[in-house]
Structures are given as C-alpha cells and as structure tokens.
XYZ file of C-alpha atoms in Angstrom:
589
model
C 39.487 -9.414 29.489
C 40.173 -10.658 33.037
C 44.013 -10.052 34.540
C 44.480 -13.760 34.176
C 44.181 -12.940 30.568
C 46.319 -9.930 30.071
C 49.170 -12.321 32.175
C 49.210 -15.912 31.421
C 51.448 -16.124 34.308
C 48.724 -15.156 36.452
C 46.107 -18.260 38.011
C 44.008 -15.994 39.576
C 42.088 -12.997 37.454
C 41.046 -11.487 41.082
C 44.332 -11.462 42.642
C 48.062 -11.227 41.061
C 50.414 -13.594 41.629
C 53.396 -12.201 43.960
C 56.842 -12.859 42.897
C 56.673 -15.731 45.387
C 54.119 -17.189 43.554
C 55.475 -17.618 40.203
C 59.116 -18.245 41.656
C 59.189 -20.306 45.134
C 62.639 -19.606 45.383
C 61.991 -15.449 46.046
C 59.806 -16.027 48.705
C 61.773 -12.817 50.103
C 60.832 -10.555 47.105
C 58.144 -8.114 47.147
C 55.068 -8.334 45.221
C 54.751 -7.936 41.473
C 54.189 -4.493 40.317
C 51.693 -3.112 37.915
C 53.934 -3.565 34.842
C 53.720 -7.280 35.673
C 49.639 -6.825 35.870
C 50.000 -5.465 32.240
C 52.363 -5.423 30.224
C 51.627 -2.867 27.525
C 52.457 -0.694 30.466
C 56.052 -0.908 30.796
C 56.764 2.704 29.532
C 54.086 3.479 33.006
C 55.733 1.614 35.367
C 59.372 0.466 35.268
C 60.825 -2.582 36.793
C 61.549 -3.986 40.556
C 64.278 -5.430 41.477
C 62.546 -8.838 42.763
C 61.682 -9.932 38.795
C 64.103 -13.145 37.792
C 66.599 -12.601 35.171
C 64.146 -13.722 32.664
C 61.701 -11.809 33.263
C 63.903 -8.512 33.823
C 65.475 -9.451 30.282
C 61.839 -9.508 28.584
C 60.697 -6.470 30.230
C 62.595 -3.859 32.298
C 65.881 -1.941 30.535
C 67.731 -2.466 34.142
C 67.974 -5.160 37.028
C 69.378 -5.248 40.287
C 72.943 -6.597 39.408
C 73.473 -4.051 37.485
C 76.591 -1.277 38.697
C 74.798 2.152 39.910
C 76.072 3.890 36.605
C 73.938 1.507 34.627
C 71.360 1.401 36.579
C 71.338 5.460 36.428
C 71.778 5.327 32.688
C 68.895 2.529 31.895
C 66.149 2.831 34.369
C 63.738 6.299 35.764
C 63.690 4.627 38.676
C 66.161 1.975 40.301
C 66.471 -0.110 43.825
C 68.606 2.890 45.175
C 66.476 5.924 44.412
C 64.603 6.844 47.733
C 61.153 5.431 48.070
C 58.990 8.855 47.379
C 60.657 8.567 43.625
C 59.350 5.124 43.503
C 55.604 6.245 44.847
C 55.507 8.628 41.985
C 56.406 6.310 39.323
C 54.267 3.427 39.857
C 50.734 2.872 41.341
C 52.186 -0.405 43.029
C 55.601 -0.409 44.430
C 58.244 -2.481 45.993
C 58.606 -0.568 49.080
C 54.656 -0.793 50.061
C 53.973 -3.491 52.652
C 53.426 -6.553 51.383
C 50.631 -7.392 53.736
C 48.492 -4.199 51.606
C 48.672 -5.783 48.482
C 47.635 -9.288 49.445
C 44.742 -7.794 51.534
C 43.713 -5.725 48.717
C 45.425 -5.217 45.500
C 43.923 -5.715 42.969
C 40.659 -4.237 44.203
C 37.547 -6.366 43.513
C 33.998 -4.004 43.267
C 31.829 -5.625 46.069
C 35.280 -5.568 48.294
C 36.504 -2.183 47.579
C 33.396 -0.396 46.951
C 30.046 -2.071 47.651
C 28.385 0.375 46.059
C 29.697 -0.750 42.399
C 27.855 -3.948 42.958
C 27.508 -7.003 40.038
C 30.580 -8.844 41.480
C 33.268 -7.293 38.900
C 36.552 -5.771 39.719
C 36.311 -1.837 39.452
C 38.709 -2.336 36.347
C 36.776 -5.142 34.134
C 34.825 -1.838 32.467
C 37.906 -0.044 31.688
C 40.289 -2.889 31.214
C 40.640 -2.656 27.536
C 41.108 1.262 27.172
C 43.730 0.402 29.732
C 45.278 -1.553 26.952
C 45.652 1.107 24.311
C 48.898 2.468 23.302
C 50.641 5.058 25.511
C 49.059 8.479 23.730
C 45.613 7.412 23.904
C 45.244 5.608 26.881
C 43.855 8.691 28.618
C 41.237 9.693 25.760
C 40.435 6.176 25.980
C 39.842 5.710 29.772
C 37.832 8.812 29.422
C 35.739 7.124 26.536
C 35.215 3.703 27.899
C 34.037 5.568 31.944
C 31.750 7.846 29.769
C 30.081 4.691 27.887
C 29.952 2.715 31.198
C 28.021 5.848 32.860
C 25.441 6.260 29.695
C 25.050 2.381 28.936
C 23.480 2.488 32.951
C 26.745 -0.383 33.332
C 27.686 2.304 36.236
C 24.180 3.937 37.736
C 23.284 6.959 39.242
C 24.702 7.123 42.638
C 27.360 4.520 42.355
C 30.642 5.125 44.179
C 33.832 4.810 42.404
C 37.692 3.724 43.198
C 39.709 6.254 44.540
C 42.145 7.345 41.884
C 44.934 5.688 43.403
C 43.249 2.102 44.162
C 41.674 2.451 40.214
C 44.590 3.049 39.167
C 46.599 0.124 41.094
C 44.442 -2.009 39.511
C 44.145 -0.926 36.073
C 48.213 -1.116 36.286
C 48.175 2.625 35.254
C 49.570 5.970 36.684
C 47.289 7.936 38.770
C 47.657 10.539 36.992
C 45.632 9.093 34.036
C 42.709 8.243 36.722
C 42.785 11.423 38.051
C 42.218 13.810 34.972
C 39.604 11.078 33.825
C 37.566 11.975 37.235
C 37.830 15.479 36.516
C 37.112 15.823 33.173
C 34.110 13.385 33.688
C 32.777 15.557 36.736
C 33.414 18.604 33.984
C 31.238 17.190 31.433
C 28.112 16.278 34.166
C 28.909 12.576 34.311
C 30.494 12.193 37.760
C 30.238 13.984 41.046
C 32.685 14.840 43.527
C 33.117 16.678 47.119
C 36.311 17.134 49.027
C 36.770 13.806 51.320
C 33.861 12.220 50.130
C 34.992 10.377 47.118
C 33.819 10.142 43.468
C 30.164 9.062 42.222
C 28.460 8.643 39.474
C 26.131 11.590 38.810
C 22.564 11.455 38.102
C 22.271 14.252 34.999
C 22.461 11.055 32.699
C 19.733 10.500 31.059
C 20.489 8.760 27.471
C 19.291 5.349 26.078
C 20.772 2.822 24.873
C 21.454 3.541 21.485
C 19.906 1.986 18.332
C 20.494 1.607 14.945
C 17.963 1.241 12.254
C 17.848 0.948 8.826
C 14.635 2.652 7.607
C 15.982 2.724 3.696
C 13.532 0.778 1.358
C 13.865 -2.954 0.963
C 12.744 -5.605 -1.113
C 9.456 -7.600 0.007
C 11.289 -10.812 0.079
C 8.979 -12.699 -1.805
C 10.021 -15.084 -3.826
C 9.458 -13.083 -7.153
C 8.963 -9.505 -6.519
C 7.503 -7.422 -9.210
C 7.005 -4.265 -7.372
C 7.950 -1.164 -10.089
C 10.237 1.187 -9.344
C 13.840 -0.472 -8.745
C 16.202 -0.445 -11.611
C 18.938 -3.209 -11.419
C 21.801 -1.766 -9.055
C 23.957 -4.463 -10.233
C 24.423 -2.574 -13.472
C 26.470 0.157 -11.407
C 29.327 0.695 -14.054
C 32.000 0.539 -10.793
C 35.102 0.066 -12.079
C 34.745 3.249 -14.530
C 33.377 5.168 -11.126
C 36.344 4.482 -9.929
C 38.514 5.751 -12.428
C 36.420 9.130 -12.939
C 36.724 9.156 -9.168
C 40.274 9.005 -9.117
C 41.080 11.230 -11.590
C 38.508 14.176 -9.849
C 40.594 13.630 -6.696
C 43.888 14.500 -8.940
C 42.630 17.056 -10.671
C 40.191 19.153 -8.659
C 41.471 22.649 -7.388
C 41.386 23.338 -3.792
C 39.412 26.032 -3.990
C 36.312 23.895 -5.399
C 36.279 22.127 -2.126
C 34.851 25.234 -0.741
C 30.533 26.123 -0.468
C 29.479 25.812 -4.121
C 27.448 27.557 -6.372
C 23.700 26.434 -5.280
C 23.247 25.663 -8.633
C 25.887 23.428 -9.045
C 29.143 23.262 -10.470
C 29.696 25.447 -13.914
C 31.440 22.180 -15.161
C 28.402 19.917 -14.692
C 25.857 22.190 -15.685
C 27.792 22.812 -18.848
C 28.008 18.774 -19.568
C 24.639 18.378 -18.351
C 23.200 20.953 -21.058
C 24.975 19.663 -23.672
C 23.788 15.791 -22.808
C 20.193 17.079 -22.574
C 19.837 18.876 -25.742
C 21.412 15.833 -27.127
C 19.491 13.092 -26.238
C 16.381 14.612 -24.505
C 15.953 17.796 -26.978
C 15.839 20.144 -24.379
C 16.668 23.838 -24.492
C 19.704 23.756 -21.469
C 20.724 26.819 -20.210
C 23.451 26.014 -17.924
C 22.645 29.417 -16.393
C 19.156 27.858 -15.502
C 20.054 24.388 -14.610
C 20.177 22.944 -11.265
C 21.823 20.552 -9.440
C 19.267 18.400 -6.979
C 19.225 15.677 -4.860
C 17.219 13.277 -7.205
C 13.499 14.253 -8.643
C 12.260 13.962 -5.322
C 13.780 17.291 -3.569
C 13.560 18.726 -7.347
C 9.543 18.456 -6.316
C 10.034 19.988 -2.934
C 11.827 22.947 -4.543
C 9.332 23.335 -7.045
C 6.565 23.140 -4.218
C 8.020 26.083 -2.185
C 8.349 28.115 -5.015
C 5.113 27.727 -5.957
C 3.546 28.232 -2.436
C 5.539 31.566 -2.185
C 3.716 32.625 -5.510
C 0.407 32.180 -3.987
C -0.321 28.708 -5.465
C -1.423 26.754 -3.076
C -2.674 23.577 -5.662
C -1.330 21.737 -7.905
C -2.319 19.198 -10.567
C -1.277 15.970 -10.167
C -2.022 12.629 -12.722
C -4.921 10.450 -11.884
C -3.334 7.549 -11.841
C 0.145 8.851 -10.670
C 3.182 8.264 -8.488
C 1.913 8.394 -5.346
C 5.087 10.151 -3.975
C 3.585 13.706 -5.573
C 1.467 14.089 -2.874
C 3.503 14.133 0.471
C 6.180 15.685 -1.201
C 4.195 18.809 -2.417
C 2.284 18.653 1.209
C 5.650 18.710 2.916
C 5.871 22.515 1.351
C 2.083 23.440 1.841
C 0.655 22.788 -1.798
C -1.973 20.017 -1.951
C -2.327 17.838 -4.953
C -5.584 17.946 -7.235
C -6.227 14.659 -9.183
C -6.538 15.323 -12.806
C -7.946 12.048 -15.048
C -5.575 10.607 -17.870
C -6.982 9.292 -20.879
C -5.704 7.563 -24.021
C -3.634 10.840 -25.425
C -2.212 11.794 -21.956
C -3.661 14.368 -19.413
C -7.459 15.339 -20.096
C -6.821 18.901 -20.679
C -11.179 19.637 -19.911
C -10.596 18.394 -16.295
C -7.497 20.220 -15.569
C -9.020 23.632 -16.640
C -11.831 22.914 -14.894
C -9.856 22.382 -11.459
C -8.600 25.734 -11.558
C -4.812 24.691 -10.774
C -2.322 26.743 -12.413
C 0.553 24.255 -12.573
C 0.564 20.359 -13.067
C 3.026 17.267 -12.856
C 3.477 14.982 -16.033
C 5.360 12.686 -16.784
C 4.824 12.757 -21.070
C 7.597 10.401 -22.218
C 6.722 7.552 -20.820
C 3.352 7.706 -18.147
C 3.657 6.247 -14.937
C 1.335 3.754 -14.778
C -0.342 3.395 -17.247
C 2.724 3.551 -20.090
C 1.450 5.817 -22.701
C 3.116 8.236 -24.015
C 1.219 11.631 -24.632
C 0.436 12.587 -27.739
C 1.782 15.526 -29.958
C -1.671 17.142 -30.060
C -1.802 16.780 -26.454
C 1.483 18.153 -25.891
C 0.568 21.178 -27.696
C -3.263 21.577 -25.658
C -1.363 21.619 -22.542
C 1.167 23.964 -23.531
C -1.919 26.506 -24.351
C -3.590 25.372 -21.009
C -0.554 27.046 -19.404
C -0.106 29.993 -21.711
C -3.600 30.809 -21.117
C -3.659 30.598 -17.013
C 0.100 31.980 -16.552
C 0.974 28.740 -15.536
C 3.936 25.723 -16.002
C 3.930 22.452 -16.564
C 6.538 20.219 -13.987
C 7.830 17.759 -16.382
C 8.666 13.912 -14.706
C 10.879 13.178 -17.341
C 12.483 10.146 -14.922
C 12.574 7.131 -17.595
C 12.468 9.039 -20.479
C 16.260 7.645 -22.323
C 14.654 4.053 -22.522
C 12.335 3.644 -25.527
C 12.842 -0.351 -26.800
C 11.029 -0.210 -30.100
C 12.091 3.557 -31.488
C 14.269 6.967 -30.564
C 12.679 8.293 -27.083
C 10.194 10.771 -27.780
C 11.764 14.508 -27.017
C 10.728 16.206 -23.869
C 8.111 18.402 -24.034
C 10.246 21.384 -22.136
C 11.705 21.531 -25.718
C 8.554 22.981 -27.150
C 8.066 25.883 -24.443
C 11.037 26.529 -22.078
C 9.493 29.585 -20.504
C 6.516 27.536 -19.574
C 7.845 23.529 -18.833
C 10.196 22.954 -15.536
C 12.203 19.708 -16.287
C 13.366 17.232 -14.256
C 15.167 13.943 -14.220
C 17.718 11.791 -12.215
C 20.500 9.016 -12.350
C 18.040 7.056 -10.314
C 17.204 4.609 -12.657
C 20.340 4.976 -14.824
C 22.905 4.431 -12.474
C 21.752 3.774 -9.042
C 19.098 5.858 -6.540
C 21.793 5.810 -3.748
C 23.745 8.687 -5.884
C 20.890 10.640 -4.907
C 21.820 12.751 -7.638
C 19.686 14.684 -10.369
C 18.768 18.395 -12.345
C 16.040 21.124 -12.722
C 16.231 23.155 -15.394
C 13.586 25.566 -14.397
C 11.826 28.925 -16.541
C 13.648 32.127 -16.244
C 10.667 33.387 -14.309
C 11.058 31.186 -11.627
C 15.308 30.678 -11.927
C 16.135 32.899 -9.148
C 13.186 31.545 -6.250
C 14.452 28.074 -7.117
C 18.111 28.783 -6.651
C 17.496 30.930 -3.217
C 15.378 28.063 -2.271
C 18.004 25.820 -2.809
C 20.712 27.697 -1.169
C 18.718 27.399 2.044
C 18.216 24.091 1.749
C 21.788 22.541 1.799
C 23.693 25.440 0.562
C 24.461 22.981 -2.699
C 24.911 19.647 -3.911
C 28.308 17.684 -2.686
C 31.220 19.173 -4.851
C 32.645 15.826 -5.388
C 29.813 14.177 -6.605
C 29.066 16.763 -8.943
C 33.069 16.878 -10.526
C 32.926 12.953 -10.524
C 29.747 12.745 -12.870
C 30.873 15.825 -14.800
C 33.715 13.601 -15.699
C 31.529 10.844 -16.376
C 29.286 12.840 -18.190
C 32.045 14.307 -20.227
C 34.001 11.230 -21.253
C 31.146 9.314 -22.877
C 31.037 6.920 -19.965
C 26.881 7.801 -19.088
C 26.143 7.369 -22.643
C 27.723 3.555 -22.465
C 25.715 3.036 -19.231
C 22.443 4.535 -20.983
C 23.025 2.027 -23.653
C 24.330 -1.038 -21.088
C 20.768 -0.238 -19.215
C 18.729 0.199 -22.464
C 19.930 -3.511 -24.023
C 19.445 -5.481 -20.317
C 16.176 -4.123 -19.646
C 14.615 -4.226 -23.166
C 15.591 -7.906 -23.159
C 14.002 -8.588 -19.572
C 10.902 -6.524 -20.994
C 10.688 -8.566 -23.859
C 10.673 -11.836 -21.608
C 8.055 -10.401 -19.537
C 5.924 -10.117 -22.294
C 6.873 -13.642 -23.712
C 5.972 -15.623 -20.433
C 2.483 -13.632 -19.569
C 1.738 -14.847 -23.126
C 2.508 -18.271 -21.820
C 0.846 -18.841 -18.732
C -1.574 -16.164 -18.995
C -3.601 -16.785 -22.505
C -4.989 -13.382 -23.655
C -3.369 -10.980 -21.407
C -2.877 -7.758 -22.679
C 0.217 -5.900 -22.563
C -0.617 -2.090 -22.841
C 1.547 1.009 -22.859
C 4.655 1.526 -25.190
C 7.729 -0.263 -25.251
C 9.774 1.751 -23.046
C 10.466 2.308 -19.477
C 11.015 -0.180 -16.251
C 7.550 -1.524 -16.059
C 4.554 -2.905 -18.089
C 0.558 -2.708 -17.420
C -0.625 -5.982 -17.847
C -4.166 -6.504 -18.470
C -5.609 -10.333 -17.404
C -8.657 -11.768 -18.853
C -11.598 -11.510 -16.707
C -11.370 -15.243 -15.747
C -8.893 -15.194 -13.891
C -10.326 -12.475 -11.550
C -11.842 -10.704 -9.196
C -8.687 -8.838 -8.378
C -8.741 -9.487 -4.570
C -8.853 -13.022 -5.286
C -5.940 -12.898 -7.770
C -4.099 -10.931 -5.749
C -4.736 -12.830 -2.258
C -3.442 -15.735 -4.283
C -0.633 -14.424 -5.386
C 0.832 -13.288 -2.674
C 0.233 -16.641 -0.679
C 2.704 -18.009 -3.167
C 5.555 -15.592 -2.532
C 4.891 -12.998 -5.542
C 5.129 -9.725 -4.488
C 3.039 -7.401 -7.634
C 0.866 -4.211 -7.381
C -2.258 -3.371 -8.879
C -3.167 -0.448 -11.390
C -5.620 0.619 -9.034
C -2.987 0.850 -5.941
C -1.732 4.254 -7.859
C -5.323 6.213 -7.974
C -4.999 9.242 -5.941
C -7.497 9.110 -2.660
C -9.439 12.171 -3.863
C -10.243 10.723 -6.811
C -11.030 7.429 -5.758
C -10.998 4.080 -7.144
C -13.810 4.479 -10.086
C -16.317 2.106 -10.324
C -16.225 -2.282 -10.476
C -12.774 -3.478 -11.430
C -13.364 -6.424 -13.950
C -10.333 -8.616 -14.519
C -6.895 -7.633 -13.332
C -4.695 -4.927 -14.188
C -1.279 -5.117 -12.531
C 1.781 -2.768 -12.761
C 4.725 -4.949 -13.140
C 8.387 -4.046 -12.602
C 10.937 -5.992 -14.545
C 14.019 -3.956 -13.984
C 15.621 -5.456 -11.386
C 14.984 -8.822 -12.259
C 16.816 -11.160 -14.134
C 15.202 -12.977 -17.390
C 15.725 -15.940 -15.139
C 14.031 -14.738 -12.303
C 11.136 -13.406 -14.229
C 9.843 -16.254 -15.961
C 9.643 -18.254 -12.311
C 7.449 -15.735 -11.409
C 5.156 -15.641 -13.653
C 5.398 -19.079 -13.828
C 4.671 -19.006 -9.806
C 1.463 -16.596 -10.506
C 0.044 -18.933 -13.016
C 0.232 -21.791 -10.591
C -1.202 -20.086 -7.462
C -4.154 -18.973 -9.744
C -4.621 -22.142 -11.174
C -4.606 -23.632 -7.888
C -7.291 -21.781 -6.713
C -9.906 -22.240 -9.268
C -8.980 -26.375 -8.597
C-alpha cells in the first residue's frame, strides 16, 4: 500500500501533500504531520494546529481555537507547549522548517539511502505492520523487517533509514523504530556501529520457504482402481462432532497431562470389550496399546524384535509391500514366505528359519483368501515349536459380505499372536489412529518402546473415540461401511461379468478389493495394462505385490489385477470398467 493509498487526500504516494496543498487558502500553515500520513496513528501523533475545522473535527480531540484550559484538558500536546514537547511526540512536527520536509519527507530509498536500491520508499516493506493496531505495531514492525531481511527483499550489506527518518515516514514514533533496530541487531539480523548507521547483516542465510504436500494422492485418472483407499466421504462427522463436544465438557484437567503410553484406561477398556465382541479376541486392557495406525504398530513390533536378537522376519509372498521398509526402518529384514490356497505355506516358513511372521488371516491381502482353520492351527504349532509369534494384520477384518467375519486368529493363542488393526479403513486414515494388543512376554518392551517414541497417543483423540466407541456410534459406522462397500463390490463383480466374458473373480467376499482374473485373450499383461492406462484407468497388477526377493515366478498368462472398489462410487465403477473394456477392445482392432 502506497501513502496515496493510506490518504485519499494525498496525489502523490512519494511525497505528502502540505496543508497548502489540500487547502490553498493556508498557504501559511505548516506541513501535514504524520497523523495526516496515516491515520490509524492518531493515538502516535496528535494534531497541529494548521488542520481545517474539518479535518481537526474527524481527527484530533483539540484545535487551535480552542481556550488554553481545553486545549490542556483534550490534547498531550497543543500550539502553546514549547517545541522540545512537540519533538518528542511526533516524528514530523509543526515547528520543523518547512523547507526539510519538502526536500525530504517522506524519504524515498534511492534518495535517502542509495544503498536500499529497487526504487521503493524505505517504508513500502513495512507499511502494513505500520498499520496494525496500537499494541502490536512494534511486534509487527519487528516481524515484517525480519521477513524483509530473510526473503533477501533487504540484502546483506544494505543500509537502512535512520530511526528518526524511518520513522517520519512510516508516520510512527521513533521509539518503535528504534527498539526494532535493536532487537533485530540482537537476534543477528542487522548490524550497527556508533555513527555509522544501521545495515543489514550478513549471518542470514535462509531460503525462501516452501510448502509441500507429500501426503498420498489419487492418480487422477479417470477411473482409479488402485486398492487401498476406503471412501473418506463416509466420515460419520456430525456424530464426531458431538462425541467431540461432549469430551471437551467432560474431560478432567488432569487427563490433559503426558498419558499412560499405553493409552487411556477408558479406551483400552472400550477397545477390549469391542474386540472380544466382534473380532473374538482375548483383550486385556492391561496389554492393549494405543498406536498411531498399523503402520507404527509394525515399527514397534520391529524394535522389539531386533532387541530380542531377531533380526528376520517372515513376511507373505504376495504381501503389502509396506512390511518391508517399515521393519527395515528398525533393522529387521523381511523374508518372503509363499502363500498357497489355505493361507501361509507352513514347509517354507520353517524352512527360512524366521522366528516370527506377518499375516493377515481374515481376509489376505492380495490375493483374498481367507486362511483356513487347519492352517490356523499349523501355524500356531510353527510358533510353539520355534518360541516364536505370529504379527496378526487384522486391518479389514469387520467386512465379510456373504457371512459373520471369520474370528481372529489371536483368539486361539494369545501368548503367541500380536494383533493389530486400525480405524483406517473404518473411519478415515487421517485419524491415524489404531491398537496392539501384544503377548505378555513382549507387553513391557512394547510399551517402553512406545514411551520413547511419542511418550503416547494424543489424549483427546483417544477420549473422543472412547466415547465413540462406547456409545454404539463405531458399530453404526462398521455397519454404514459394511452395506456401501458390499454393494460397490457386488457391482464390481456385475460389470467385469459384462465387459469382460469369463473373468474370474477369486478371493472371498469381504474386504476393499477383489483379484480379478482375465481370460488369456485379452493379454499379455503389459499390453493390457499399457492400454489401460492410455485411457485414463489407473489399476495394479497381482504381480506388482511380489516381494523382490522372491521374484516374479515364472510367464504370467492372462491378467490378474488387484482392484480397489472402496472409494468409488457404483457409478463411477461401472465407467471404468466400461473404459477398460474399450481401450482393450481398441487395441486388438
């Protein structure tokens, strides 16, 4: 903002208009002061006794005409006080010569101070802090000099204003200048010496700054059936709310201290009841804790395990890919360990030599099965017999479409099975919010682990979805999520049936994705998939989730893709398919 600006009075942004200027008639009054220059500054700098009547009425409590008593009674500083009470009170004064301020008042940069340089007046950076109300105009003349000096607006070696020209022309009291300069030359960002003015210093060395968003984001394809992402629009948000405002009514003070690192007694004790429920667990609250999401439940688990010597760990073959820099990010590498049609082959994975392994039995990601009960049981021996656990992914596990979930296999062996699950694909993934409920044999490393970590989960957070939790309102959203996504399933199925003749949809009926298996005619799989993505469809292959050390296998024939239907509406998913089956059809033309 230019002085012009900040008075419309004013022609000239460079130069304020004396009071001869805006009144011919006072060609005998002296200049404008710096309230005129700005007038959020009238508390600064009081009134002269050149302004018109107008103009005095508008903005100064006392004018010329008025009798000594008022003038003592309604103005700090009046015609009649001497002229050292008027020097102190305003940068710009009636009794300085008017010949000063036409030569140079209000400073421009190049004429003041060549050094500044780029043509603007020494105020334009700090013209707008100059503007803020009375109490922070000095934290924000600080703020907006500090800025200038890191943005590189003022370089190193640049010579600023004196205090009392700067101040002259910001329409300020030098005062304000002054303890700006010195707490600047304080901090490192200015430099001073006794007669030889103020400059900026050359300790600064920051850049620019930047702001990224590195979260994950959709491919922006025109269908995008990339697995992984529930629907987010689901988000129950008006019963957040409430739970949120009644946890800010009701929580004691004293929970707004460091919590327990497992979390707090009131969500553990909701959460075991829940999981028993629906998930058939065997909940300790004593052994339950409270994690950012399934991801840092991993990370905890990996620690622990690296500070009991194991230094490997079993991982599905296919599998999430995430298992393996999460587990390398606390020194455990990740041993591929084949899947076949009952679950994890239980030959390889004694054969590795690994004493613990990640499963996910409900509901496998990729390929969809769920493991069977005989299975269950061989890897519960597996353990037994090598004084091992078993890390149990349970992280779709409460959406089964064509039957009652299948309990968790921690239910079977709680001494040998750490479990694990989220809100992630419940509620949303931006909670980050989830639970371990760990063996008694490795309780205590887990909690100490945790407690260095982030000395506990946010007590809010927790007390909000303990309320939740406690007044059935996760069950509803369990049962929202289980009807929307069963009936976007089911429409996935319906249109591969339709434009795809003889695909095969493998896996149970359960989760937030699908294996779909395409006739060999419409391969290879590069081809398909090249295709594909020419005509805006975003989709992964099966073979995208085999872990590197295990390879790919041998020749791929057909296509086998992972498809994610979550997030999608029925809508949505039938253009895509319908967009795949055109793209491929085009090609073979």
């Amino acid at each position: 903002m230019t002085a012009s600006e900040t008075n419309p009075d004013r022609e000239d942004a460079r130069s304020p208009a004396t009071a001869s200027e805006t009144n011919p008639d006072l060609e005998a009054a002296p200049p404008a002061t710096a309230s005129e220059t700005n007038p959020d500054l009238e508390a600064a700098s009081p009134a002269t006794a050149s302004e018109t009547q107008q103009d005095l009425d508008a903005a100064s409590p006392a004018t010329a005409s008025e009798t000594q008593q008022d003038l003592e009674a309604a103005s700090p500083a009046t015609a009649s006080e001497p002229k050292q009470d008027l020097d102190a009170a305003s940068p710009a004064t009636a009794s300085e010569p008017k010949q000063d301020l036409d030569a140079g008042s209000p400073a421009t940069a190049p004429e003041a101070h060549p050094d500044l340089g780029s043509g603007s007046p020494a105020w334009e950076l700090l013209l707008p802090a100059a503007s803020a109300p009375a109490r922070a105009r000095g934290r924000s003349l600080q703020a907006a000099l500090r800025e200038a000096v890191r943005s590189g607006r003022l370089v190193p070696g640049t010579r600023l204003p004196s205090s009392r020209d700067l101040a002259a022309d910001l329409g300020v009291s030098r005062g304000l200048i002054t303890e700006a300069y010195e707490q600047l030359t304080a901090e490192g960002y200015l430099r001073s010496g006794r007669g030889a003015g103020t400059w900026v210093g050359d300790a600064v060395r920051a850049a620019r700054p930047r702001t990224r968003d590195l979260a994950p984001r959709s491919t922006g394809s025109r269908a995008d059936f990339v697995p992984g992402t529930p629907d987010v629009s689901l988000f129950p948000r008006a019963a957040w709310a409430a739970a949120q405002r009644g946890v800010l009514a009701e929580l004691p003070h004293h929970e707004l201290g460091y919590p327990d690192p497992r979390g707090l007694p009131r969500l553990r004790t909701a959460l075991a009841e829940l999981l028993a429920r629906r998930r058939g667990v065997v909940a300790d609250p004593e052994r339950i804790v409270i994690v950012s999401g399934v991801s840092q439940a991993t990370t905890v688990l990996g620690f622990v395990l690296h500070a009991r010597g194991m230094r490997e760990v079993g991982v599905e073959n296919p599998g999430s890919p995430q298992h393996d820099s999460l587990y390398a990010a606390a020194g455990v590498a990740t041993v591929p360990v084949p899947m076949d049609e009952e679950g994890l082959a239980v030959g390889p994975l004694r054969e590795s030599g690994v004493r613990s392994v990640v499963t996910t039995p409900a509901h496998q990601f990729p390929t969809g099965i769920a493991y069977s009960a005989r299975r269950r049981a061989e890897l519960l021996d597996w353990a037994r017999s090598v004084d091992g656990f078993v890390l149990e992914d349970d992280y779709d596990g409460d959406f089964r479409y064509d039957r009652a979930p299948v309990g968790a296999l921690q239910g079977l062996d709680p001494e040998r099975v750490a479990y694990t699950g989220s809100v992630s694909k419940s509620l949303a993934p931006g909670l980050r919010l989830g639970w371990l409920l760990v063996p008694e044999a490795l309780a205590e490393d887990v909690v100490e682990r945790k407690r260095t970590m982030d000395l506990g989960h946010p007590t809010l957070d927790q007390a909000l979805f303990a309320r939740f939790v406690e007044r059935g309102d996760y069950d509803r959203q369990l049962r929202r999520c289980q009807r929307a996504y069963r009936e976007r399933r089911d429409t996935l199925v319906a249109a591969l049936e339709e434009h795809f003749p003889g695909a095969e949809v493998t896996g149970i009926a359960a989760g937030l994705h699908v294996i779909a298996a395409l006739p060999e005619r419409y391969g290879p799989e590069e081809r398909f998939l090249t295709r594909v993505a020419a005509a805006g469809v975003a989709v992964r292959p099966l073979t995208d989730y085999a872990h590197a050390r295990a390879g790919r296998g041998g020749e791929q024939r057909g296509v086998r893709l992972v498809l994610g239907y979550a997030h999608l509406s029925p809508s949505r998913i039938r253009d895509g398919v319908r967009l795949m089956a055109r793209a491929v059809a085009a090609g073979r033309d």
